[in-house]
Coordinates of C-alpha atoms in Angstrom, one line a residue:
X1 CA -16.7 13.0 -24.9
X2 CA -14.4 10.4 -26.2
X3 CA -11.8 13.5 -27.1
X4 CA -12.1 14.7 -23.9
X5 CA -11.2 11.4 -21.8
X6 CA -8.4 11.1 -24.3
X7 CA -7.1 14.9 -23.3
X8 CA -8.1 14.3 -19.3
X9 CA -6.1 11.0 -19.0
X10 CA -3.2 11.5 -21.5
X11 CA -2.3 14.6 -23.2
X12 CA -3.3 17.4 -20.4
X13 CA -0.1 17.6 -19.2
X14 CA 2.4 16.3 -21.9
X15 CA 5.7 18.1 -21.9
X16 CA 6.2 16.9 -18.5
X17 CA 4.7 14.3 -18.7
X18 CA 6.9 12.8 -21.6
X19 CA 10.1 14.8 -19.9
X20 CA 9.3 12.7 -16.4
X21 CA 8.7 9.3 -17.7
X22 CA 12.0 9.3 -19.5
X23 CA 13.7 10.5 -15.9
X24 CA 11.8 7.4 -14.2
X25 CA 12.6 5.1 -17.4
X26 CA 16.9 6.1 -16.5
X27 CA 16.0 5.6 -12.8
X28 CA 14.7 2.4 -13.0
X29 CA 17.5 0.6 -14.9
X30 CA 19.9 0.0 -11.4
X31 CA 16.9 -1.0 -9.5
X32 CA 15.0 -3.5 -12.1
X33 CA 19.2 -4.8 -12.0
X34 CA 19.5 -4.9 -8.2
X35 CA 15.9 -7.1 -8.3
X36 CA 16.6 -9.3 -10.4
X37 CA 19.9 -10.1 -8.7
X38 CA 18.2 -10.5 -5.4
X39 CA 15.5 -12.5 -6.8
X40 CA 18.3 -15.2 -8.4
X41 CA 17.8 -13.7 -12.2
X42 CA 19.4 -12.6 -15.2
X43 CA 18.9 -8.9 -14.8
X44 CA 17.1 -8.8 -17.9
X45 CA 14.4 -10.6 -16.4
X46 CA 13.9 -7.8 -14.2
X47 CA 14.5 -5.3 -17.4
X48 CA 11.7 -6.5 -19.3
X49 CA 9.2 -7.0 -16.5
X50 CA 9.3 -3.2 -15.8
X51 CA 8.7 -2.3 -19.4
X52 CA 6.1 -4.9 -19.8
X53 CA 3.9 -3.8 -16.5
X54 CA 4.7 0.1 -17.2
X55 CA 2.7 0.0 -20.1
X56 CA 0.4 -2.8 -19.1
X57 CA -0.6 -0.5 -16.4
X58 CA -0.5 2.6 -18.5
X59 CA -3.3 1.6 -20.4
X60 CA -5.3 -0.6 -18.0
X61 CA -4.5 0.6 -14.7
X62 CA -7.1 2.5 -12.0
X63 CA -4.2 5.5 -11.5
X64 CA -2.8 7.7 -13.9
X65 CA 0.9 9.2 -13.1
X66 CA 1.8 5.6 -11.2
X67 CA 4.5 3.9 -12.0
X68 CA 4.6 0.0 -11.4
X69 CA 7.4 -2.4 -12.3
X70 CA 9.9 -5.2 -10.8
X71 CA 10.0 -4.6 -7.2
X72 CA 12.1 -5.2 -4.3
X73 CA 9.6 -6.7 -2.4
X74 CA 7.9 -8.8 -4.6
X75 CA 11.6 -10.1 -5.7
X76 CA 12.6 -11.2 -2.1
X77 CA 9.0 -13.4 -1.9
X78 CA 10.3 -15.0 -5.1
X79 CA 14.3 -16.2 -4.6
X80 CA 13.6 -19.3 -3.1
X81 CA 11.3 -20.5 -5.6
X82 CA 14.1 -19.8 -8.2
X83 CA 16.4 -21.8 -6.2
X84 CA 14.6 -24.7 -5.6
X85 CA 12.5 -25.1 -9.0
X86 CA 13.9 -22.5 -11.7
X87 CA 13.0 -20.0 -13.7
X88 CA 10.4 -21.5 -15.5
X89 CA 8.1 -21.9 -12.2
X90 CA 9.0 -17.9 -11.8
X91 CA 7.5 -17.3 -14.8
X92 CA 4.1 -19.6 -14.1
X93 CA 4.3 -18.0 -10.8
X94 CA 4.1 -14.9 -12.1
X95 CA 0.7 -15.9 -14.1
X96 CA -0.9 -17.3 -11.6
X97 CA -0.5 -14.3 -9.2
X98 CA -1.9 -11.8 -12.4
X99 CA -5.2 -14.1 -11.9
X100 CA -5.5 -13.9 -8.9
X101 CA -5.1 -10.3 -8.6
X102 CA -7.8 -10.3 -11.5
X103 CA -10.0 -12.2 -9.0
X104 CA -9.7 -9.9 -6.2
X105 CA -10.3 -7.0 -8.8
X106 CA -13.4 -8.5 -10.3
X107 CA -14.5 -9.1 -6.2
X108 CA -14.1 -5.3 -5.3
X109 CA -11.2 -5.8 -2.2
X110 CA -9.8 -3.0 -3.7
X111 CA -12.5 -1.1 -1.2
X112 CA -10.5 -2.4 2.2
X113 CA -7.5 -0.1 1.0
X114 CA -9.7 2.6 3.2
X115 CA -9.8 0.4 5.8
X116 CA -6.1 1.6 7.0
X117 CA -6.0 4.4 9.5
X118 CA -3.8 7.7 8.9
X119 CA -0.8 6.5 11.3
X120 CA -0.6 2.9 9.5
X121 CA 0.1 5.8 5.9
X122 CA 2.2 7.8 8.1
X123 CA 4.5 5.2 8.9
X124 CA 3.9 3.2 5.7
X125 CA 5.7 6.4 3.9
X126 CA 8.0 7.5 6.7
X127 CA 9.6 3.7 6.9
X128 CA 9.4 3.7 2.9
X129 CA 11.6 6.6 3.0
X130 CA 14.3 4.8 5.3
X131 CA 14.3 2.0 3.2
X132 CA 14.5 4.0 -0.4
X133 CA 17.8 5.8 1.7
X134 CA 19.2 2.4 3.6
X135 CA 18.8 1.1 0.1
X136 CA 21.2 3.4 -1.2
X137 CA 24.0 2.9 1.2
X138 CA 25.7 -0.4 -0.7
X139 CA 26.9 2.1 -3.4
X140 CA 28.9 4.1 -1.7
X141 CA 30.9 0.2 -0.4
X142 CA 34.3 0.6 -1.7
X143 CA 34.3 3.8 -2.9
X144 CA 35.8 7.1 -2.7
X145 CA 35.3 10.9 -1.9
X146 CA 35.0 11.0 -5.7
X147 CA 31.2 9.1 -5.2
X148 CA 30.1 11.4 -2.1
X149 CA 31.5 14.4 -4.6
X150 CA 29.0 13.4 -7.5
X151 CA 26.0 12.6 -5.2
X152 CA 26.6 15.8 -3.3
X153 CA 26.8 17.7 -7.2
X154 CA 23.5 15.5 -8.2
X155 CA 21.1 17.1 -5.0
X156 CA 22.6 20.6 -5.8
X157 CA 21.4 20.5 -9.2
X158 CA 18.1 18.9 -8.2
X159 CA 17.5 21.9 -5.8
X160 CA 19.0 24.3 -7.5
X161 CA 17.4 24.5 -11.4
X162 CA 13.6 24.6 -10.3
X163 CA 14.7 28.1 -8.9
X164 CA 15.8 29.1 -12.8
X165 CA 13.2 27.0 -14.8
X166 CA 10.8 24.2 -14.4
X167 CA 10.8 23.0 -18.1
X168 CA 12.8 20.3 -17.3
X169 CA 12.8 18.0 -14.6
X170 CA 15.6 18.9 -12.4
X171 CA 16.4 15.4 -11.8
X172 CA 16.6 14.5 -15.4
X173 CA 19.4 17.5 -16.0
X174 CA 21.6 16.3 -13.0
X175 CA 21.5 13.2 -14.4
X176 CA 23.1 14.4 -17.7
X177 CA 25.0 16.7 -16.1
X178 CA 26.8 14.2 -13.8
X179 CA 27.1 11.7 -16.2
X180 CA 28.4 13.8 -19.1
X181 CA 30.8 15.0 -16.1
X182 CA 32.1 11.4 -15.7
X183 CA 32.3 10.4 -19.1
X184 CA 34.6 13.2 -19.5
X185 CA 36.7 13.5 -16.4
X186 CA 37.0 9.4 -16.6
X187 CA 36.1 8.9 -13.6
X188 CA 36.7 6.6 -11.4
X189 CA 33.4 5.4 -9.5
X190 CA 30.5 2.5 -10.2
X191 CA 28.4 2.7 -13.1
X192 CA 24.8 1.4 -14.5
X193 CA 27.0 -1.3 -16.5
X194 CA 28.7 -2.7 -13.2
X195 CA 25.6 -4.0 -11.8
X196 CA 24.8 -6.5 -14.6
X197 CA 25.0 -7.6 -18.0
X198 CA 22.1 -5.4 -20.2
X199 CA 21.5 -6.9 -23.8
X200 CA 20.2 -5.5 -26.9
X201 CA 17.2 -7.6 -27.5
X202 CA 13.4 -7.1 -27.3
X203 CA 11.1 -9.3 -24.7
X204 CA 9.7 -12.3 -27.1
X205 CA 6.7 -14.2 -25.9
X206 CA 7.9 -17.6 -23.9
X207 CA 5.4 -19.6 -22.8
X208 CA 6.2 -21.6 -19.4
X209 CA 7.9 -24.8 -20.6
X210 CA 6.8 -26.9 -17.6
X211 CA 4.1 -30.1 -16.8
X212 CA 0.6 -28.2 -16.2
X213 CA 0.4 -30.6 -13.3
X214 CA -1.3 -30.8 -9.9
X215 CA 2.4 -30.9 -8.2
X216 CA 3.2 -28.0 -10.6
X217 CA 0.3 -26.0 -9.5
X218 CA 1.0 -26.9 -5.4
X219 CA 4.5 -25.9 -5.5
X220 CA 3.8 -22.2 -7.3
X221 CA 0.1 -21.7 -5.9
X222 CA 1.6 -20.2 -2.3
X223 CA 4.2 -18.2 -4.0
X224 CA 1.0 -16.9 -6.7
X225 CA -0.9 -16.2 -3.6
X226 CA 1.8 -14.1 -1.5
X227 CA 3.1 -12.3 -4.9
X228 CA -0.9 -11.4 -5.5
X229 CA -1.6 -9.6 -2.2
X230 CA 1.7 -8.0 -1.2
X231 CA 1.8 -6.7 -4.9
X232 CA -2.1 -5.4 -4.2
X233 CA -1.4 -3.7 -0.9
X234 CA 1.5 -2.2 -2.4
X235 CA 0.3 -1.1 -5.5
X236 CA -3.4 0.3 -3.5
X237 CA -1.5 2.0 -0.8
X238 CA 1.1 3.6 -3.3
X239 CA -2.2 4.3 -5.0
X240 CA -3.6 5.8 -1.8
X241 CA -1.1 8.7 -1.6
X242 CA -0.8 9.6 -4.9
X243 CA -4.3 10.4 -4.7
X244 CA -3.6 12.3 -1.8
X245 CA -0.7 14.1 -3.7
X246 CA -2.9 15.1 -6.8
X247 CA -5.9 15.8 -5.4
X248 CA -8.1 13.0 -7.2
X249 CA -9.4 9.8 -7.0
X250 CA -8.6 6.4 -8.3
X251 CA -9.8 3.2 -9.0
X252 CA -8.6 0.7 -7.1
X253 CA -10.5 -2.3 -8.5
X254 CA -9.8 -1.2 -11.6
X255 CA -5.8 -1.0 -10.3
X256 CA -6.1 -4.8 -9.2
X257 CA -7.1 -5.8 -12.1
X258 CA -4.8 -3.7 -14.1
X259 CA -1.5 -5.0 -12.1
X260 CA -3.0 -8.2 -12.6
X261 CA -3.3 -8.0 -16.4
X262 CA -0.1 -6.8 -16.3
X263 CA 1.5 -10.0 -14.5
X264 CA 0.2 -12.2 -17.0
X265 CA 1.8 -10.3 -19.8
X266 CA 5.0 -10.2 -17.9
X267 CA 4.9 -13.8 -17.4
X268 CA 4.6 -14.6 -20.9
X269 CA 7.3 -12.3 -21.8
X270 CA 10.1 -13.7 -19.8
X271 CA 9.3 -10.8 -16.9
X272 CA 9.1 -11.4 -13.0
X273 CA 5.9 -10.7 -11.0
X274 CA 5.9 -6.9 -9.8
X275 CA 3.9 -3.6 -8.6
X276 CA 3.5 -0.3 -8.0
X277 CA 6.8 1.6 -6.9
X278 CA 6.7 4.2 -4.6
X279 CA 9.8 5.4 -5.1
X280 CA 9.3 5.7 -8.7
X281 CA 6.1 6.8 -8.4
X282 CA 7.4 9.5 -6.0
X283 CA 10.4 10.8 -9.0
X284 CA 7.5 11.0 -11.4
X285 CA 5.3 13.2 -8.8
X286 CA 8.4 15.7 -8.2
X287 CA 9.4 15.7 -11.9
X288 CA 5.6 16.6 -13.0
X289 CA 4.4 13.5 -13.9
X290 CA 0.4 13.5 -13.9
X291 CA -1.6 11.2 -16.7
X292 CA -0.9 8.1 -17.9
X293 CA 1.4 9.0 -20.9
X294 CA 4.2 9.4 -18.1
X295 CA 3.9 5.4 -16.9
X296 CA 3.7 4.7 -20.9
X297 CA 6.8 6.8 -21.7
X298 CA 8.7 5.2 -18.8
X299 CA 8.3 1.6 -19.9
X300 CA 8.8 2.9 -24.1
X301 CA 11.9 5.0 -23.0
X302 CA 12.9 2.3 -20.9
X303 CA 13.0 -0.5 -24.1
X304 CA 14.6 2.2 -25.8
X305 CA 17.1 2.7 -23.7
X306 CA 18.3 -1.0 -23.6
X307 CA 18.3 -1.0 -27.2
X308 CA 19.1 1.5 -28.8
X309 CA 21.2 3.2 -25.8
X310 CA 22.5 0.6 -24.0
X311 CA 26.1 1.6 -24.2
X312 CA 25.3 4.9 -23.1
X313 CA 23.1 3.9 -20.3
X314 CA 26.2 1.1 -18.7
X315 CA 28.1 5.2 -18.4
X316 CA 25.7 6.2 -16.2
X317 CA 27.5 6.9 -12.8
X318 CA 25.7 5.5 -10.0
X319 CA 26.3 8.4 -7.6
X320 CA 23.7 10.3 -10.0
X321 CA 21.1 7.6 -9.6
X322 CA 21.5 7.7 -5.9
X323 CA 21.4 11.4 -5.9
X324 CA 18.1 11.3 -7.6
X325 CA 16.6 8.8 -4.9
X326 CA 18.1 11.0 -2.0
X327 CA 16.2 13.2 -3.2
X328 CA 13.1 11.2 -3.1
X329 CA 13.4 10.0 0.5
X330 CA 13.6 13.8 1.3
X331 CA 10.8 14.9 -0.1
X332 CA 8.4 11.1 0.8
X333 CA 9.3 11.4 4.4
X334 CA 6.8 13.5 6.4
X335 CA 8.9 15.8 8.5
X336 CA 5.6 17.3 9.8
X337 CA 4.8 13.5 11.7
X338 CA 7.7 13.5 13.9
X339 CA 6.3 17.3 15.4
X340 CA 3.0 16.4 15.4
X341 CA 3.8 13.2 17.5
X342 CA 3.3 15.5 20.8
X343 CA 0.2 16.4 19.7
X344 CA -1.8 13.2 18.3
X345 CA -3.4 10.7 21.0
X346 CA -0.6 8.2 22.2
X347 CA -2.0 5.2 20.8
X348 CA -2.2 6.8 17.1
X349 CA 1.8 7.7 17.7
X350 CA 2.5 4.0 18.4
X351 CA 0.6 2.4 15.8
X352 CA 2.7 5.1 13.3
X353 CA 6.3 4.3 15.4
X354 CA 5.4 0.5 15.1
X355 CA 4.7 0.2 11.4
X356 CA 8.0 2.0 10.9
X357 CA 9.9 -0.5 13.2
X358 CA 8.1 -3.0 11.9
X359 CA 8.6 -2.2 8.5
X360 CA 12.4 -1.6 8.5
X361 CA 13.1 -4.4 10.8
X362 CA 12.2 -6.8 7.9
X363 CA 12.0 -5.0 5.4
X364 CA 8.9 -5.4 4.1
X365 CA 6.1 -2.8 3.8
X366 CA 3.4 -5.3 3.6
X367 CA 4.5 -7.5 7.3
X368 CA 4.6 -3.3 8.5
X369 CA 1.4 -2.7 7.3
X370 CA -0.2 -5.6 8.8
X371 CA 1.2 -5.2 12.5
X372 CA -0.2 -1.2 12.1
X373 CA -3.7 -2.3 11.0
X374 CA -3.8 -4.7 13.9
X375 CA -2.5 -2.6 16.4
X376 CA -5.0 0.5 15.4
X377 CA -7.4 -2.9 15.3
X378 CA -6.8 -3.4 19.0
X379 CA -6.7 0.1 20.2
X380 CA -10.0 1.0 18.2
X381 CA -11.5 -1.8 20.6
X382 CA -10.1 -0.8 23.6
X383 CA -12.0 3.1 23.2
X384 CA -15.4 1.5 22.1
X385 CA -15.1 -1.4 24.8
X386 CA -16.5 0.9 27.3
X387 CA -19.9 1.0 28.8
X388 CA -21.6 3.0 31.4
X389 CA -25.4 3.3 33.1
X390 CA -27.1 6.2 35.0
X391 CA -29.9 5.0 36.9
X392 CA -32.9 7.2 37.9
X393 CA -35.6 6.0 40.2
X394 CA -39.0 7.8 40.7
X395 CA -41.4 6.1 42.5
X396 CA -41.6 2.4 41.4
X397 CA -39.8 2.7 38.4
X398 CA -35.9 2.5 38.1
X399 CA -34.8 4.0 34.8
X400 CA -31.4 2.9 33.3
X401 CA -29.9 4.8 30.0
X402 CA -27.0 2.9 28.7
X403 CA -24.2 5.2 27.0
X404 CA -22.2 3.2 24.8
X405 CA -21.4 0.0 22.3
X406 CA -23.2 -3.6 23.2
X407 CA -21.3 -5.8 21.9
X408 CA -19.2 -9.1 23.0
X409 CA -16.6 -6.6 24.7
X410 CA -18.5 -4.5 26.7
X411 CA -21.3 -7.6 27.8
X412 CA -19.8 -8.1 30.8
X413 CA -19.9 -5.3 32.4
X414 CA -23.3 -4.4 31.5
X415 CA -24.6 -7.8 33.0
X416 CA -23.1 -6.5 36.4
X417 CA -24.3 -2.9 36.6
X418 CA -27.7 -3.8 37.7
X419 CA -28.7 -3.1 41.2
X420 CA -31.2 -6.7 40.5
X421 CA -32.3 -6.8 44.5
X422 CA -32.3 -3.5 45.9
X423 CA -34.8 -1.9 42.3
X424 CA -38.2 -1.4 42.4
X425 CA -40.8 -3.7 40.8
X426 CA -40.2 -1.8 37.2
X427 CA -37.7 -1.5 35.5
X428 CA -37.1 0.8 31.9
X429 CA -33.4 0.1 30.3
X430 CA -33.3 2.8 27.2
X431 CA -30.9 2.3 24.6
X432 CA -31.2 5.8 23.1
X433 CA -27.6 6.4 23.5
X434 CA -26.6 2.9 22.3
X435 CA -26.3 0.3 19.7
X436 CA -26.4 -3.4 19.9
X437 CA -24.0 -4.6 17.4
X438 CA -24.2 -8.8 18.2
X439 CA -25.5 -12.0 19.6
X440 CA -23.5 -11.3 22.7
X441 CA -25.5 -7.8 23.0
X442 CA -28.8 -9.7 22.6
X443 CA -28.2 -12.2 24.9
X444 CA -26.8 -10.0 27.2
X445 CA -30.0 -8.7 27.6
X446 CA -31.8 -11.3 27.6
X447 CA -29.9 -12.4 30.7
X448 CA -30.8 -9.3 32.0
X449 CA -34.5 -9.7 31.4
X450 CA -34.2 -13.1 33.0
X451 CA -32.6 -12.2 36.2
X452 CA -35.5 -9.3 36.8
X453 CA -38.1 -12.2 36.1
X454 CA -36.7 -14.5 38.5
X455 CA -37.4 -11.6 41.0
X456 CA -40.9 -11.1 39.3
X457 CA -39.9 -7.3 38.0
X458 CA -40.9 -6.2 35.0
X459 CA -38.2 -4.5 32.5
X460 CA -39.4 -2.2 29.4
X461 CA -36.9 -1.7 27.1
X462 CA -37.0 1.6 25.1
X463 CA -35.3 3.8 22.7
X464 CA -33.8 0.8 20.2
X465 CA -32.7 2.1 16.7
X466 CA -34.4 -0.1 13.7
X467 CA -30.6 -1.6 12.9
X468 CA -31.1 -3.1 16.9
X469 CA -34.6 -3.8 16.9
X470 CA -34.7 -6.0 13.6
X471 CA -30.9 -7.8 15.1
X472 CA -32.8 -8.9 18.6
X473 CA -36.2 -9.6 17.1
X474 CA -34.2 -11.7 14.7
X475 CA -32.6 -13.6 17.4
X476 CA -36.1 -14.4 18.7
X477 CA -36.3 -12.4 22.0
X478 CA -39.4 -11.2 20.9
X479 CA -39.1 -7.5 22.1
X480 CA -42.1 -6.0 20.3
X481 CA -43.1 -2.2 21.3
X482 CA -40.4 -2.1 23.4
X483 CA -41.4 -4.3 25.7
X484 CA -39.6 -7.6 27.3

């Protein structure tokens, strides 16, 4: 059993799984750099937080073939802290947003991830996309054709070797190939080493030196708190369509408290909070990453690369890098969305437009996100706001079937649709067709009742399910055998 969970989640699919993790280990180097920088660190802050939560995760994490590490987004929540307190409160930061994100793993919210509709993903990805490319633009600042040439060189390769052989990831040989090309030609154009200092020296454990102090804990505890669930939304929703890539399922609770785990380690290691990357994730998807050897040999590769290959690494054009995540916005953007838009109901098109404009506007998924989910919020109570009644009279009886929700929206108009003066002396109201979802719905009828008695008429309610029964018997209106 034991040998079979060992072959299942880490050596089913090794060749590429070892050949992709060291692609993502080369990719990650610029943008662990460009994080740290934008969060206010040394860049090997950032360095050692991706190979500390790649492995962290590897081994604890809810989904195999995920790659999680210092992120953009969790690095522009951070650069004020920084600023204003140092590094030190980064690093407690860091530890107290791991425990929470324990907490919420050990309380299940992992579940709510399927809580976001299918335009809220569309857009999440599509406006992913636009920021993995907009991200790339600052390389190309001050440079020449010569950087457009090796970009340009990098996608032809990319697209051009799976059509001759998919033993190696065809990202990984344009990577080679263009920087063996540079090295060579001495060429002129940015490099890996440009964007910041990498040092030969191994993560050492470092514990916060700061007061553990009420003032201590105020001053990092909303930072913790925003670090915890953008990180988690991230890290689900990247979690989400991988699942959706691959064709299985994850654990999400078990992913909270995986990324969790893995910000306390980072913490203690000098590392900067982080989550799953997308991107990343994406390269390791497209390069045939599967199991969770390829997050381990991305974080491994990645230590070994800033030791043991560090002077190598710094010759690594830039224009190959940004090749690489060309690529990636190519392929995570979903072409088919922007045809389909025609065809889906309008409201589903603007909740997918408006996460996107949302999203690249600040730029930040998780503020995106948010204004989609509330949005599909609002427009999934506007269709079930609606009530109507068909009434029936035979004789003295008046029958009325309600189609449609009770609840605090639609109360209203259910009051009003009574005909209270002109019906006969009975009255049936059946709720076969209906459900009564809340206090409002209960009283609602009750009012109902009420106005009827006042003109001595007798109502009969019928066709309750249980779920409606038990709510307005709860409440005490005492409708027992359907009768009022």
């Amino acid at each position: 059993m034991k040998q079979n969970q060992l072959n299942n989640g880490w050596l089913s699919n090794t060749r590429s799984d070892v050949l992709s993790g060291m692609t993502v280990a080369i990719a990650l180097i610029p943008e662990a750099i460009a994080f740290s920088i934008l969060a206010g660190v040394s860049p090997m802050v950032g360095l050692y937080a991706s190979f500390c939560i790649a492995v962290i995760t590897a081994l604890a994490g809810g989904r195999p073939g995920m790659i999680s590490a210092a992120t953009g987004a969790m690095a522009l929540l951070v650069g004020s802290l920084v600023l204003n307190h140092g590094i030190e409160y980064l690093f407690a930061a860091t530890i107290l947003c791991g425990i929470f994100q324990i907490l919420m793993g050990m309380l299940k919210l992992g579940r709510f991830i399927t809580f976001l509709p299918q335009p809220v993903m569309t857009g999440f990805v599509n406006a992913l996309a636009i920021l993995i490319f907009m991200a790339q633009l600052v390389h190309f600042e001050g440079q020449g054709w010569v950087m457009y040439a090796l970009v340009a060189l990098t996608l032809v390769i990319i697209y051009t070797v799976p059509r001759f052989t998919k033993a190696v990831p065809s990202a990984l040989v344009a990577i080679i190939i263009v920087s063996v090309l540079s090295i060579v030609l001495d060429l002129d154009v940015n490099r890996v080493g440009d964007m910041g200092e990498i040092t030969s020296a191994l993560p050492l454990f470092h514990l916060p030196q700061l007061p553990l102090t009420l003032d201590m804990l105020l001053t990092i505890l909303p930072y913790s708190l925003s670090l915890a669930v953008v990180g988690l939304l991230e890290s689900l929703m990247t979690a989400t369509l991988i699942d959706d890539i691959t064709g299985t399922p994850s654990d999400k609770n078990r992913e909270a408290k995986g990324q969790g785990l893995a910000n306390i380690v980072t913490g203690f290691f000098g590392g900067m909070a982080g989550c799953a990357m997308i991107g990343q994730s994406m390269v390791n998807m497209k390069s045939g990453g599967r199991t969770r050897l390829s997050t381990l040999v991305s974080g491994i590769f990645l230590l070994i690369l800033i030791l043991v290959l560090g002077d190598v690494v710094k010759q690594i054009p830039m224009g190959a890098l940004v090749g690489v995540m060309i690529m990636v916005c190519v392929s995570t953007f979903e072409w088919s969305s922007l045809t389909s838009l025609a065809r889906v109901p309008r409201a589903d098109a603007l909740v997918m437009i408006v996460t996107v404009v949302t999203v690249v506007a600040t730029d930040n998924l998780s503020i995106g996100v948010l204004f989609g989910v509330l949005l599909s919020a609002l427009s999934f109570a506007w269709k079930i706001a609606s009530i109507s009644l068909s009434v029936r009279t035979a004789g003295d009886t008046a029958t009325y079937t309600v189609q449609g929700q009770l609840f605090f929206g639609t109360t209203s108009h259910f009051v009003h649709e009574f005909n209270y003066e002109a019906d006969p002396e009975q009255i049936v109201i059946d709720f076969t067709q209906s459900h009564v979802w809340d206090q409002s719905a209960a009283g609602a009828i009750a009012k109902t009742i009420s106005r009827y008695g006042a003109l001595g008429k007798k109502v009969t309610i019928t066709g309750l399910n249980e779920q409606s029964t038990e709510l307005i018997d709860r409440i005490g209106l005492g409708l027992s055998g359907g009768h009022a």
